[in-house]
């Protein structure tokens, strides 16, 4: 009889302890991407070499491979890709349509007020692509003075040349960087200046298509840290992505991916892990 | 006599299934009251279900209630002990890991300083005019190298898993390669004396290799390792703080259960013994109330000490350590800009991006940015101009000092003005004047800016130390408080029930 009474008391203690413990766990981030087995990753569909969507709906490119590797090292078995644009990526991260964004997404202080960033997984540099015939004359950004340079609306690359470096280049508008490539090969403009990985992608595409010889000028004049966008405040998820990026670099994977994707352009790659932004 | 004995020995039919049958005791040795109770109990109809567990005699009920109180009390004390232990571990781990992590954060600063001093020594050259300047830079280089080694060993010791250990090993390896390149560059530079300004092409080539190694391998890994170490503190903080708060909830819930039990006990005693108040039992209730309230308050205090140490202390100290390191490396980019004109564009852009990491303002170019920084003037409150970057974060943190922040801001403004002047001199072909400015007044101004950052960090260090002291003080003596409180409650309980139980002997 008394034993039962003890049992009831012990039960009450255990129940209240369990209740309180449950409250404590609920405080931890249950929505973190750190422990998800399926990741939805937002990527670009129209950047040659970085992220392009094939006619069958699949995606390929450097960003896509990096996204797959990050998911692999985070032990996510299932990866789904969704197309993002510069206009939608912050919203899609915030409303949970995508868990991560891997799509040449430069980390800037303004964007950091809206989303968090893991990584960068690569630091690209703004550089210049010209026709091979002009290779001897265009060696640095200053040599773009007076030349016709591609300007893509919404991209910061052209203002970087004219406003930041103060080089009086002549603007020639294009709808996107694929369009810039056509204009460069047909002689409508003299140079395309943007992130070296995008230029290397254009270079490889032109080479595959049998276009005229081009040259990628190895004169980087800016740092563009490509981050992995993640919902603001998901510190555990951000740390897990950083750990995945570190492990990926320790196994030498990005160097192989870069070589496979852009090797033909003669671009100088960095094969060591970039400096992270920090998750808090 | 025989008949009576037989009657007592044979259980009445139907026999009560729950309680033992009244033993065949000689009626003379039992007080009439107890025999009466037992007879009544025996006469009751058999009970089923949970009611069977309830003792049917008053003395049995008192014993059962007391046992319940003792069990729950023991549970309460154990759980409180556990929560106190969590609080102590949290304070201890943050109190030791915090400073260690801050020490590893120093690694980044020392590495950037090594590269900055190397650039400085190569820029002023080995000529007699700048011998003292060069010696000073090399002495500082050696000092920073030794500090970097120390911080690296500490960081390697803190590494938790294979990934972090590999990072630490890779850093040691890269540092060795860097020192070899630096040594070669210095030796070669000494053999080909030049006036202050860019050294020979061969020296520049060696320095480029060294500084690329620093920028692309050493600094990123050092920074990432510090971030990794910072997560140790974050995880300990979150685990322990949540454990302390959970412990507080558990103590409150179990305390409540105990109070309800004691209240029920009091009610039972009032009804059974027709006394309004059992004083010792009432005192037991009060004692439990005091213990529960005191423990919960102490645990709340511990949780808030941990929060204060983490947010107002540690986070700021680490952020300012990073701001200091990045500022120092931006200053080195000025030297590199002068040292290696072939890469001037990159060094200027990197200087701007590092400056914007410290204090962000939207700007088209460096000159535009520097005008914006100048226009900030003096802050009245951290909120009057919403800034981004490390200094912006610092402004938004509670517990910072606006005077300290303004000192840093003014120092940063001077740093940017000197930079503008230096770049304008170079643009007008007055490279020698630019070098004189950079190694003279600008260097002095930068040192005082750096000191203001250190001073601001000291404010947060004091907050951290105070919170740690409060955290340690909060649980002081609790290893005695809890057992003594338990003993007092137990003694009061015994004092309350002993006289009542005695009535049945």
XYZ file of C-alpha atoms in Angstrom:
785
model
C 0.000 0.000 0.000
C 2.669 2.445 1.017
C 4.711 1.360 -1.979
C 1.918 2.529 -4.237
C 1.881 5.874 -2.498
C 5.628 6.289 -3.089
C 5.089 5.296 -6.682
C 2.447 7.954 -7.146
C 4.700 10.611 -5.632
C 7.649 9.552 -7.765
C 5.385 9.626 -10.807
C 4.297 13.174 -9.999
C 7.931 14.289 -9.705
C 8.888 12.539 -12.926
C 5.909 13.985 -14.784
C 6.616 17.536 -13.698
C 10.303 17.150 -14.549
C 9.427 15.826 -18.015
C 7.004 18.698 -18.546
C 9.610 21.274 -17.606
C 12.246 19.565 -19.744
C 9.894 19.655 -22.719
C 9.478 23.418 -22.239
C 13.267 23.776 -22.241
C 13.720 21.869 -25.492
C 11.014 23.852 -27.245
C 13.220 26.921 -26.699
C 15.974 25.452 -28.915
C 15.789 26.160 -32.640
C 13.605 23.350 -33.918
C 13.413 24.952 -37.343
C 17.193 24.966 -37.908
C 18.377 23.556 -41.214
C 21.245 21.889 -39.314
C 19.318 18.662 -38.760
C 17.119 18.452 -41.845
C 17.368 15.298 -43.942
C 15.933 17.079 -46.967
C 17.210 20.478 -48.078
C 15.531 22.816 -50.542
C 18.262 24.966 -52.101
C 17.636 28.093 -54.157
C 19.921 28.446 -57.218
C 20.275 30.545 -60.380
C 19.091 29.136 -63.685
C 20.785 31.489 -66.145
C 24.458 31.884 -65.208
C 26.738 29.892 -67.500
C 29.180 27.780 -65.523
C 27.644 28.705 -62.169
C 24.000 27.702 -62.360
C 21.963 26.890 -65.447
C 18.730 24.987 -65.875
C 18.708 22.346 -68.609
C 15.734 21.778 -70.939
C 14.843 18.690 -68.866
C 14.519 20.852 -65.754
C 17.723 19.709 -64.029
C 20.372 22.199 -62.935
C 24.115 22.210 -63.426
C 27.134 24.392 -62.723
C 29.670 25.214 -60.010
C 27.064 26.594 -57.567
C 24.925 23.471 -58.037
C 27.872 21.148 -57.287
C 28.836 23.228 -54.254
C 25.215 23.068 -53.031
C 25.221 19.261 -53.424
C 28.508 18.980 -51.485
C 27.256 21.217 -48.686
C 24.140 19.042 -48.401
C 26.312 15.904 -48.420
C 28.530 17.127 -45.570
C 25.428 18.243 -43.652
C 24.162 14.645 -43.963
C 21.045 15.660 -45.883
C 20.076 12.722 -48.086
C 17.669 14.556 -50.287
C 18.247 17.829 -52.168
C 15.666 19.759 -54.146
C 16.655 22.774 -56.260
C 14.413 25.766 -56.832
C 15.075 28.712 -59.119
C 15.647 32.041 -57.379
C 16.251 35.517 -58.766
C 17.862 38.576 -57.160
C 14.348 39.883 -56.576
C 12.972 36.805 -54.812
C 15.815 35.251 -52.833
C 15.379 37.185 -49.563
C 11.612 36.586 -49.516
C 11.990 32.894 -50.296
C 14.472 32.456 -47.454
C 12.279 34.339 -45.041
C 9.043 32.485 -45.814
C 10.808 29.118 -45.824
C 10.290 28.261 -49.540
C 14.011 27.508 -49.631
C 16.335 26.414 -46.796
C 19.524 27.765 -48.357
C 20.500 29.971 -51.290
C 23.656 29.046 -53.222
C 23.727 31.317 -56.248
C 26.640 33.780 -56.590
C 25.031 35.670 -53.706
C 27.543 38.291 -52.516
C 27.591 38.998 -48.797
C 26.937 42.697 -48.126
C 26.172 44.542 -44.886
C 22.777 45.622 -46.281
C 21.714 42.086 -47.179
C 22.866 40.921 -43.755
C 20.084 42.994 -42.209
C 17.542 40.762 -43.989
C 19.095 37.286 -44.093
C 22.034 35.518 -42.466
C 25.023 34.278 -44.421
C 27.115 31.167 -43.965
C 30.397 30.971 -45.816
C 31.549 32.491 -48.163
C 32.192 29.282 -50.049
C 34.249 31.186 -52.621
C 35.662 34.682 -53.026
C 35.289 35.745 -56.648
C 37.010 38.833 -58.047
C 35.783 41.277 -60.612
C 37.809 40.865 -63.786
C 37.651 41.550 -67.523
C 36.901 39.450 -70.622
C 38.021 40.744 -74.034
C 38.546 39.422 -77.542
C 41.929 37.708 -77.768
C 43.075 40.354 -80.247
C 42.681 43.050 -77.524
C 44.477 40.958 -74.917
C 47.696 42.897 -75.330
C 46.004 46.283 -74.888
C 43.700 45.583 -71.933
C 45.825 44.602 -68.951
C 44.127 46.404 -66.047
C 40.800 48.048 -65.363
C 42.276 51.433 -66.316
C 42.716 50.222 -69.883
C 38.923 50.136 -70.216
C 38.891 53.955 -70.503
C 37.092 54.905 -73.700
C 36.181 51.302 -74.542
C 32.667 49.951 -74.934
C 31.881 47.873 -71.845
C 28.749 45.796 -71.217
C 26.259 47.185 -68.719
C 23.610 44.860 -67.269
C 20.797 46.619 -65.412
C 20.735 45.737 -61.698
C 24.336 44.496 -61.706
C 26.932 46.407 -59.670
C 29.772 45.440 -62.009
C 29.623 48.349 -64.443
C 29.363 51.053 -61.741
C 32.358 49.373 -60.068
C 34.441 50.257 -63.116
C 33.130 53.765 -63.727
C 32.235 55.027 -60.238
C 34.446 53.053 -57.875
C 37.571 52.907 -60.050
C 36.750 56.151 -61.855
C 37.469 54.703 -65.302
C 35.517 56.498 -68.099
C 34.254 53.405 -69.939
C 31.430 53.666 -72.461
C 28.254 51.824 -71.476
C 26.595 49.385 -73.878
C 23.406 47.922 -72.446
C 22.595 44.229 -72.529
C 19.788 42.192 -70.970
C 22.123 39.724 -69.232
C 25.659 38.342 -69.347
C 24.797 35.815 -72.081
C 23.726 38.797 -74.141
C 27.034 40.529 -73.257
C 28.899 37.519 -74.632
C 27.029 37.707 -77.966
C 27.743 41.426 -78.173
C 31.435 40.827 -77.428
C 31.847 38.119 -80.056
C 29.986 40.112 -82.704
C 32.012 43.228 -81.962
C 29.159 45.395 -80.620
C 31.261 46.023 -77.519
C 34.906 45.663 -76.438
C 34.875 44.178 -72.957
C 32.740 42.461 -70.340
C 33.664 43.152 -66.712
C 32.103 41.196 -63.866
C 32.915 38.358 -61.403
C 35.703 36.158 -62.753
C 33.696 32.947 -62.304
C 30.866 34.309 -64.482
C 33.454 35.421 -67.060
C 35.114 32.003 -66.969
C 31.680 30.428 -67.509
C 31.086 32.678 -70.525
C 34.554 31.872 -71.798
C 33.925 28.119 -71.597
C 30.499 28.458 -73.231
C 31.979 30.466 -76.100
C 34.734 27.893 -76.515
C 32.250 25.023 -76.627
C 30.145 26.905 -79.155
C 33.188 27.487 -81.347
C 33.067 31.296 -81.085
C 36.005 33.637 -81.778
C 39.015 33.464 -79.435
C 38.604 35.414 -76.189
C 40.942 36.256 -73.357
C 40.242 36.434 -69.626
C 42.427 39.228 -68.224
C 43.961 38.122 -64.917
C 43.733 41.507 -63.235
C 41.269 41.120 -60.357
C 40.237 44.406 -58.760
C 37.669 43.488 -56.117
C 36.635 40.780 -53.661
C 33.152 39.285 -54.045
C 32.449 36.842 -51.208
C 29.816 34.339 -52.387
C 27.801 33.415 -49.312
C 25.215 30.763 -48.547
C 21.982 32.579 -47.724
C 20.101 31.198 -44.735
C 17.100 32.336 -42.701
C 18.072 35.123 -40.332
C 18.902 33.905 -36.835
C 19.478 30.243 -37.702
C 22.889 30.197 -36.019
C 23.020 26.400 -35.689
C 22.257 26.005 -39.388
C 24.842 28.623 -40.316
C 27.516 26.873 -38.236
C 26.622 23.530 -39.804
C 27.014 25.007 -43.311
C 30.381 26.528 -42.345
C 31.544 23.180 -41.019
C 30.434 21.521 -44.277
C 32.363 24.127 -46.313
C 35.484 23.618 -44.168
C 35.335 19.837 -44.623
C 34.735 20.239 -48.350
C 37.897 22.356 -48.655
C 39.915 20.028 -46.438
C 39.139 17.277 -48.945
C 40.160 19.494 -51.863
C 36.738 19.291 -53.541
C 36.217 22.936 -54.657
C 39.561 22.977 -56.494
C 38.458 19.972 -58.558
C 35.048 21.490 -59.251
C 36.601 24.799 -60.326
C 39.088 23.027 -62.572
C 36.350 20.956 -64.198
C 34.046 23.913 -64.727
C 36.422 26.774 -65.571
C 39.837 25.189 -66.139
C 39.898 26.045 -69.837
C 39.800 29.811 -69.192
C 43.201 29.927 -67.483
C 41.717 31.652 -64.418
C 43.699 31.635 -61.149
C 41.627 29.813 -58.538
C 41.906 29.871 -54.784
C 41.935 26.331 -53.459
C 41.884 27.105 -49.727
C 38.917 27.843 -47.498
C 37.769 31.502 -47.520
C 37.455 33.634 -44.423
C 33.953 33.154 -43.012
C 31.668 35.987 -42.058
C 30.691 34.450 -38.721
C 27.217 33.352 -37.771
C 26.252 35.741 -34.975
C -10.930 -17.263 27.052
C -10.704 -19.895 24.354
C -13.861 -18.646 22.714
C -12.592 -15.079 22.654
C -9.296 -16.191 21.193
C -11.015 -18.189 18.517
C -13.225 -15.276 17.653
C -10.193 -12.955 17.372
C -8.221 -15.411 15.264
C -10.888 -16.135 12.727
C -11.310 -13.283 10.274
C -14.797 -11.964 9.895
C -16.492 -12.915 6.674
C -16.230 -11.398 4.167
C -12.522 -10.839 4.859
C -11.159 -7.368 3.887
C -8.874 -7.995 0.995
C -6.722 -4.897 1.258
C -5.535 -4.597 4.846
C -4.099 -7.369 6.951
C -6.532 -8.959 9.314
C -6.353 -7.720 12.864
C -3.724 -9.839 14.598
C -4.813 -12.042 17.483
C -3.391 -9.913 20.242
C -4.391 -10.134 23.860
C -6.890 -7.321 24.343
C -5.195 -6.247 27.609
C -2.022 -5.023 25.883
C -3.877 -2.805 23.391
C -5.471 0.498 24.224
C -9.204 0.527 23.693
C -8.978 3.351 21.121
C -6.807 1.389 18.719
C -8.831 -1.820 19.118
C -11.924 0.201 18.381
C -10.385 1.628 15.203
C -9.258 -1.766 14.068
C -12.636 -3.284 14.701
C -14.253 -0.483 12.710
C -11.770 -0.948 9.911
C -12.434 -4.655 9.843
C -16.155 -4.029 9.686
C -15.877 -1.812 6.588
C -16.944 -3.256 3.264
C -14.101 -4.402 0.962
C -12.698 -1.590 -1.203
C -11.694 -1.856 -4.791
C -9.336 -0.052 -7.180
C -7.126 2.851 -6.130
C -8.946 3.249 -2.844
C -7.287 0.037 -1.763
C -3.979 1.878 -1.707
C -5.177 4.439 0.821
C -4.344 3.397 4.361
C -7.436 3.004 6.448
C -6.102 3.883 9.838
C -5.249 7.439 10.931
C -1.737 6.459 11.951
C -1.246 4.723 8.607
C -2.423 7.834 6.793
C -0.125 10.092 8.774
C 2.792 7.800 8.019
C 1.904 7.628 4.335
C 1.494 11.415 4.021
C 4.789 11.958 5.848
C 6.537 9.470 3.584
C 5.089 11.306 0.569
C 6.359 14.642 1.904
C 9.833 13.171 2.515
C 10.019 11.651 -0.978
C 8.924 14.847 -2.746
C 11.238 16.897 -0.496
C 14.158 14.637 -1.408
C 13.222 15.068 -5.089
C 13.041 18.838 -4.683
C 16.443 19.015 -3.017
C 18.071 16.750 -5.617
C 16.627 18.752 -8.494
C 17.711 22.026 -6.876
C 21.183 20.562 -6.366
C 21.250 19.621 -10.035
C 20.223 23.111 -11.171
C 22.834 24.708 -8.897
C 25.403 22.365 -10.400
C 24.380 23.411 -13.949
C 24.674 27.065 -13.010
C 28.124 26.491 -11.527
C 29.349 24.549 -14.561
C 28.017 27.255 -16.900
C 29.776 30.030 -15.005
C 32.974 27.986 -14.751
C 33.116 27.022 -18.427
C 32.332 30.534 -19.705
C 34.705 32.019 -17.139
C 37.607 29.941 -18.461
C 36.680 29.339 -22.133
C 35.717 32.989 -22.718
C 39.191 34.414 -22.036
C 40.804 31.494 -23.908
C 38.700 32.165 -26.978
C 39.532 35.852 -26.755
C 43.204 34.822 -26.641
C 42.830 32.801 -29.837
C 41.063 35.778 -31.407
C 44.378 37.486 -30.842
C 45.915 35.068 -33.370
C 44.294 36.905 -36.279
C 45.528 40.243 -34.989
C 49.088 38.955 -34.555
C 49.174 37.428 -38.031
C 47.951 40.617 -39.716
C 50.503 42.497 -37.660
C 53.326 40.233 -38.857
C 52.410 40.950 -42.476
C 51.933 44.652 -41.748
C 55.377 44.934 -40.115
C 57.010 42.971 -42.914
C 55.474 45.339 -45.492
C 56.596 48.310 -43.398
C 60.185 47.056 -43.138
C 60.360 46.410 -46.879
C 58.808 49.796 -47.675
C 61.263 51.883 -45.622
C 64.176 49.769 -46.915
C 67.520 48.888 -45.404
C 69.119 52.283 -45.981
C 70.713 54.153 -43.045
C 68.039 56.890 -43.083
C 65.334 54.514 -41.911
C 67.447 52.016 -39.964
C 65.664 52.720 -36.675
C 62.239 52.526 -38.304
C 63.092 49.194 -39.924
C 64.539 47.787 -36.699
C 61.401 48.773 -34.835
C 59.196 47.087 -37.435
C 61.283 43.918 -37.294
C 61.201 43.851 -33.498
C 57.424 44.162 -33.630
C 57.336 41.439 -36.284
C 59.221 39.087 -33.957
C 56.988 39.964 -31.018
C 53.848 39.303 -33.040
C 55.277 36.056 -34.362
C 55.916 34.819 -30.857
C 52.411 35.865 -29.734
C 50.915 34.207 -32.823
C 52.708 30.957 -31.969
C 51.323 31.122 -28.449
C 47.761 31.821 -29.608
C 48.011 29.055 -32.201
C 49.037 26.479 -29.613
C 46.105 27.587 -27.456
C 43.719 27.368 -30.412
C 44.972 23.879 -31.257
C 44.410 22.832 -27.659
C 40.799 24.065 -27.785
C 40.062 22.224 -31.060
C 37.191 19.815 -30.443
C 37.066 17.575 -33.491
C 39.097 16.398 -36.463
C 37.994 19.280 -38.693
C 39.218 21.872 -36.203
C 42.414 19.954 -35.466
C 43.164 19.752 -39.170
C 42.638 23.513 -39.448
C 45.098 24.092 -36.599
C 47.699 21.787 -38.200
C 47.264 23.445 -41.567
C 47.787 26.846 -39.896
C 51.058 25.712 -38.289
C 52.240 24.455 -41.651
C 51.307 27.667 -43.494
C 52.907 29.824 -40.792
C 56.173 27.950 -41.326
C 56.024 28.619 -45.064
C 55.182 32.273 -44.473
C 58.179 32.771 -42.196
C 60.466 31.197 -44.785
C 59.198 33.582 -47.511
C 59.403 36.564 -45.168
C 62.989 35.675 -44.254
C 63.968 35.378 -47.915
C 62.336 38.704 -48.811
C 64.074 40.525 -45.949
C 67.469 39.029 -46.780
C 67.164 39.859 -50.468
C 65.996 43.384 -49.651
C 69.010 43.909 -47.380
C 71.351 42.957 -50.233
C 69.836 45.544 -52.585
C 69.461 48.758 -50.563
C 66.863 51.253 -51.836
C 65.363 54.518 -50.683
C 61.978 54.425 -48.944
C 59.492 53.140 -51.514
C 58.913 50.043 -53.617
C 61.746 47.493 -53.306
C 63.302 45.539 -56.178
C 61.095 43.395 -58.421
C 62.502 40.169 -56.967
C 61.715 41.322 -53.415
C 58.223 42.431 -54.479
C 57.699 39.004 -56.017
C 58.670 37.262 -52.766
C 56.530 39.609 -50.711
C 53.543 38.935 -52.992
C 53.930 35.219 -52.368
C 54.145 35.809 -48.633
C 51.192 38.184 -48.428
C 49.049 35.972 -50.688
C 49.787 33.044 -48.411
C 48.807 35.202 -45.459
C 45.628 36.506 -47.073
C 44.419 33.320 -48.730
C 45.480 30.605 -46.284
C 46.590 31.831 -42.873
C 44.127 34.601 -42.104
C 40.956 32.807 -43.278
C 41.803 29.692 -41.282
C 42.809 31.675 -38.200
C 39.574 33.636 -38.366
C 37.474 30.506 -38.894
C 39.184 28.766 -35.997
C 38.327 31.678 -33.710
C 34.737 31.502 -34.922
C 34.711 27.765 -34.164
C 36.042 28.421 -30.682
C 33.417 31.104 -30.202
C 30.752 28.487 -30.816
C 32.043 26.503 -27.820
C 31.154 29.433 -25.625
C 27.815 29.917 -27.400
C 26.836 26.271 -27.017
C 27.888 26.112 -23.352
C 26.012 29.311 -22.732
C 22.827 28.138 -24.430
C 22.918 24.642 -22.906
C 23.642 25.778 -19.374
C 21.345 28.762 -19.392
C 18.492 26.651 -20.673
C 19.364 23.937 -18.108
C 19.300 26.520 -15.309
C 15.953 27.902 -16.478
C 14.523 24.390 -16.867
C 15.859 23.587 -13.396
C 14.065 26.641 -12.064
C 10.763 25.501 -13.623
C 11.229 21.990 -12.239
C 11.983 23.352 -8.760
C 8.866 25.544 -8.930
C 6.632 22.683 -10.112
C 7.951 20.148 -7.581
C 7.857 22.829 -4.889
C 4.217 23.431 -5.763
C 3.465 19.702 -5.537
C 5.116 19.613 -2.112
C 3.134 22.628 -0.924
C -0.132 21.047 -2.100
C 0.811 17.854 -0.291
C 1.605 19.775 2.896
C -1.653 21.726 2.557
C -3.556 18.450 2.227
C -1.722 17.105 5.262
C -2.711 20.148 7.277
C -6.341 19.758 6.194
C -6.338 16.082 7.129
C -4.886 16.836 10.555
C -7.457 19.585 11.146
C -10.312 17.255 10.329
C -9.058 14.196 12.163
C -7.788 15.818 15.302
C -10.165 18.800 15.409
C -7.371 21.317 15.811
C -7.343 24.449 13.777
C -3.598 24.476 13.096
C -0.748 22.069 13.464
C 1.952 24.677 14.115
C 5.069 22.632 13.235
C 3.374 21.460 10.042
C 2.480 25.055 9.147
C 6.116 26.017 9.796
C 7.201 23.143 7.522
C 5.039 24.636 4.776
C 6.559 28.085 5.295
C 10.076 26.598 5.272
C 9.391 24.819 1.970
C 7.945 28.021 0.510
C 11.088 29.928 1.502
C 13.427 27.276 0.084
C 11.553 27.113 -3.234
C 11.316 30.898 -3.629
C 14.945 31.423 -2.662
C 16.203 28.695 -4.998
C 14.116 29.981 -7.915
C 15.334 33.552 -7.364
C 18.941 32.409 -7.146
C 18.578 30.413 -10.375
C 17.033 33.414 -12.168
C 19.999 35.478 -11.006
C 22.423 32.867 -12.349
C 20.673 32.764 -15.720
C 20.838 36.546 -16.014
C 24.535 36.606 -14.979
C 25.263 34.102 -17.746
C 23.292 36.212 -20.247
C 25.107 39.391 -19.200
C 28.529 37.751 -19.424
C 27.729 36.370 -22.877
C 25.911 39.258 -24.572
C 27.281 42.400 -22.926
C 30.734 40.991 -22.251
C 32.017 38.163 -24.405
C 30.218 39.009 -27.698
C 31.433 42.605 -27.614
C 34.966 41.691 -26.667
C 35.171 39.205 -29.536
C 33.563 41.617 -32.036
C 35.950 44.411 -31.036
C 38.901 42.012 -31.250
C 37.813 41.297 -34.838
C 37.286 44.991 -35.596
C 40.786 45.653 -34.275
C 42.331 42.888 -36.378
C 40.532 43.976 -39.549
C 41.455 47.617 -38.947
C 45.077 46.624 -38.524
C 45.024 44.682 -41.748
C 43.391 47.645 -43.547
C 46.259 49.801 -42.314
C 48.657 47.221 -43.754
C 46.792 47.507 -47.081
C 47.801 51.192 -47.138
C 51.435 50.165 -46.746
C 51.016 47.503 -49.456
C 49.400 50.093 -51.724
C 52.631 52.102 -51.477
C 54.900 49.057 -51.577
C 53.466 47.368 -54.666
C 52.022 49.853 -57.224
C 51.296 46.940 -59.582
C 48.495 45.844 -57.281
C 47.423 49.289 -56.129
C 43.844 48.881 -57.435
C 43.262 45.668 -55.520
C 44.805 47.043 -52.314
C 42.651 50.150 -52.535
C 39.460 48.148 -53.072
C 40.347 45.781 -50.229
C 41.081 48.759 -47.961
C 37.614 50.112 -48.715
C 35.918 46.784 -48.133
C 37.733 46.267 -44.810
C 36.894 49.811 -43.708
C 33.261 49.096 -44.556
C 33.397 45.932 -42.456
C 34.375 48.079 -39.479
C 31.925 50.898 -40.238
C 29.502 50.480 -43.109
C 28.233 53.380 -45.164
C 26.893 52.990 -48.661
C 29.336 54.594 -51.089
C 30.224 54.541 -54.777
C 33.948 54.706 -54.126
C 36.534 55.232 -51.421
C 36.526 59.046 -51.599
C 32.725 59.040 -51.323
C 32.923 56.677 -48.347
C 35.509 58.838 -46.622
C 33.318 61.924 -47.057
C 30.461 59.997 -45.469
C 32.624 58.931 -42.513
C 33.731 62.535 -41.994
C 30.090 63.646 -42.104
C 29.119 61.379 -39.211
C 30.599 63.870 -36.735
C 29.841 62.894 -33.172
C 27.105 60.480 -32.108
C 24.648 61.761 -29.489
C 23.279 58.277 -28.892
C 24.015 54.982 -30.640
C 20.578 55.197 -32.228
C 20.679 58.663 -33.759
C 22.450 57.334 -36.861
C 21.800 53.677 -37.578
C 25.226 52.354 -38.497
C 26.147 48.935 -39.812
C 29.388 46.988 -39.436
C 31.312 46.215 -36.242
C 30.983 49.733 -34.846
C 27.275 49.735 -35.675
C 26.794 46.440 -33.818
C 28.747 47.877 -30.911
C 26.470 50.926 -30.867
C 23.377 48.737 -30.663
C 24.709 46.654 -27.760
C 23.533 47.481 -24.290
C 26.182 48.225 -21.720
C 28.537 49.995 -24.109
C 29.780 53.511 -23.481
C 28.835 56.300 -25.899
C 31.976 58.275 -24.993
C 34.117 55.234 -25.718
C 32.283 54.666 -29.004
C 32.774 58.304 -30.002
C 36.498 58.091 -29.228
C 36.712 55.117 -31.557
C 34.636 56.888 -34.203
C 36.815 60.013 -34.083
C 39.956 57.886 -34.343
C 38.454 56.077 -37.322
C 37.598 59.402 -38.978
C 41.226 60.559 -38.598
C 42.407 57.215 -39.985
C 40.231 57.706 -43.097
C 41.244 61.375 -43.541
C 44.930 60.454 -43.403
C 44.226 57.758 -45.965
C 42.580 60.276 -48.291
C 45.566 62.607 -47.955
C 48.016 59.759 -48.587
C 46.206 58.616 -51.746
C 45.884 62.182 -53.036
C 49.646 62.659 -52.581
C 50.307 59.489 -54.589
C 47.870 60.627 -57.290
C 49.829 63.906 -57.576
C 53.128 62.091 -57.899
C 54.315 62.935 -54.368
C 55.017 59.352 -53.398
C 57.826 60.277 -50.965
C 55.531 62.621 -49.044
C 52.878 59.900 -48.998
C 55.379 57.437 -47.528
C 56.518 60.010 -44.960
C 52.892 60.592 -43.938
C 52.098 56.889 -43.790
C 55.118 56.014 -41.657
C 54.885 59.182 -39.564
C 51.742 61.054 -38.475
C 49.299 58.508 -39.907
C 51.003 55.691 -37.991
C 50.798 57.706 -34.749
C 47.103 58.483 -35.359
C 46.402 54.848 -36.102
C 48.043 53.788 -32.842
C 45.774 56.097 -30.860
C 42.705 54.790 -32.768
C 43.791 51.256 -31.921
C 44.154 52.233 -28.262
C 40.594 53.607 -28.199
C 39.295 50.249 -29.495
C 41.225 48.449 -26.763
C 39.797 50.873 -24.198
C 36.240 50.254 -25.384
C 36.826 46.513 -25.159
C 38.028 47.016 -21.573
C 34.568 48.376 -20.634
C 33.035 45.103 -21.803
C 35.783 43.119 -20.105
C 34.748 44.763 -16.835
C 31.101 43.835 -17.497
C 32.180 40.269 -18.222
C 34.277 40.049 -15.050
C 31.480 41.490 -12.917
C 28.909 39.058 -14.322
C 31.298 36.163 -13.714
C 31.821 37.342 -10.138
C 28.052 37.623 -9.584
C 27.618 34.189 -11.118
C 30.173 32.664 -8.781
C 28.790 34.522 -5.753
C 25.199 33.487 -6.522
C 25.759 29.794 -5.865
C 28.243 30.284 -3.052
C 27.438 28.131 -0.033
C 24.544 26.331 -1.698
C 26.153 22.985 -1.021
C 25.365 23.732 2.661
C 22.115 25.635 2.205
C 20.254 22.765 0.550
C 21.048 19.950 3.051
C 20.447 22.275 6.025
C 17.107 23.399 4.562
C 16.168 19.748 4.052
C 17.088 18.923 7.617
C 15.062 21.835 9.025
C 11.986 20.833 7.012
C 12.392 17.223 8.141
C 12.735 18.159 11.832
C 9.663 20.415 11.664
C 7.726 17.595 10.029
C 8.727 15.145 12.752
C 7.798 17.708 15.389
C 4.402 18.042 13.753
C 3.483 14.371 13.495
C 5.188 12.778 16.478
C 2.639 13.854 19.121
C -0.223 12.703 16.879
C 1.339 9.324 16.208
C 2.008 8.989 19.933
C -1.746 9.071 20.514
C -1.974 5.635 18.919
C 0.787 3.939 20.899
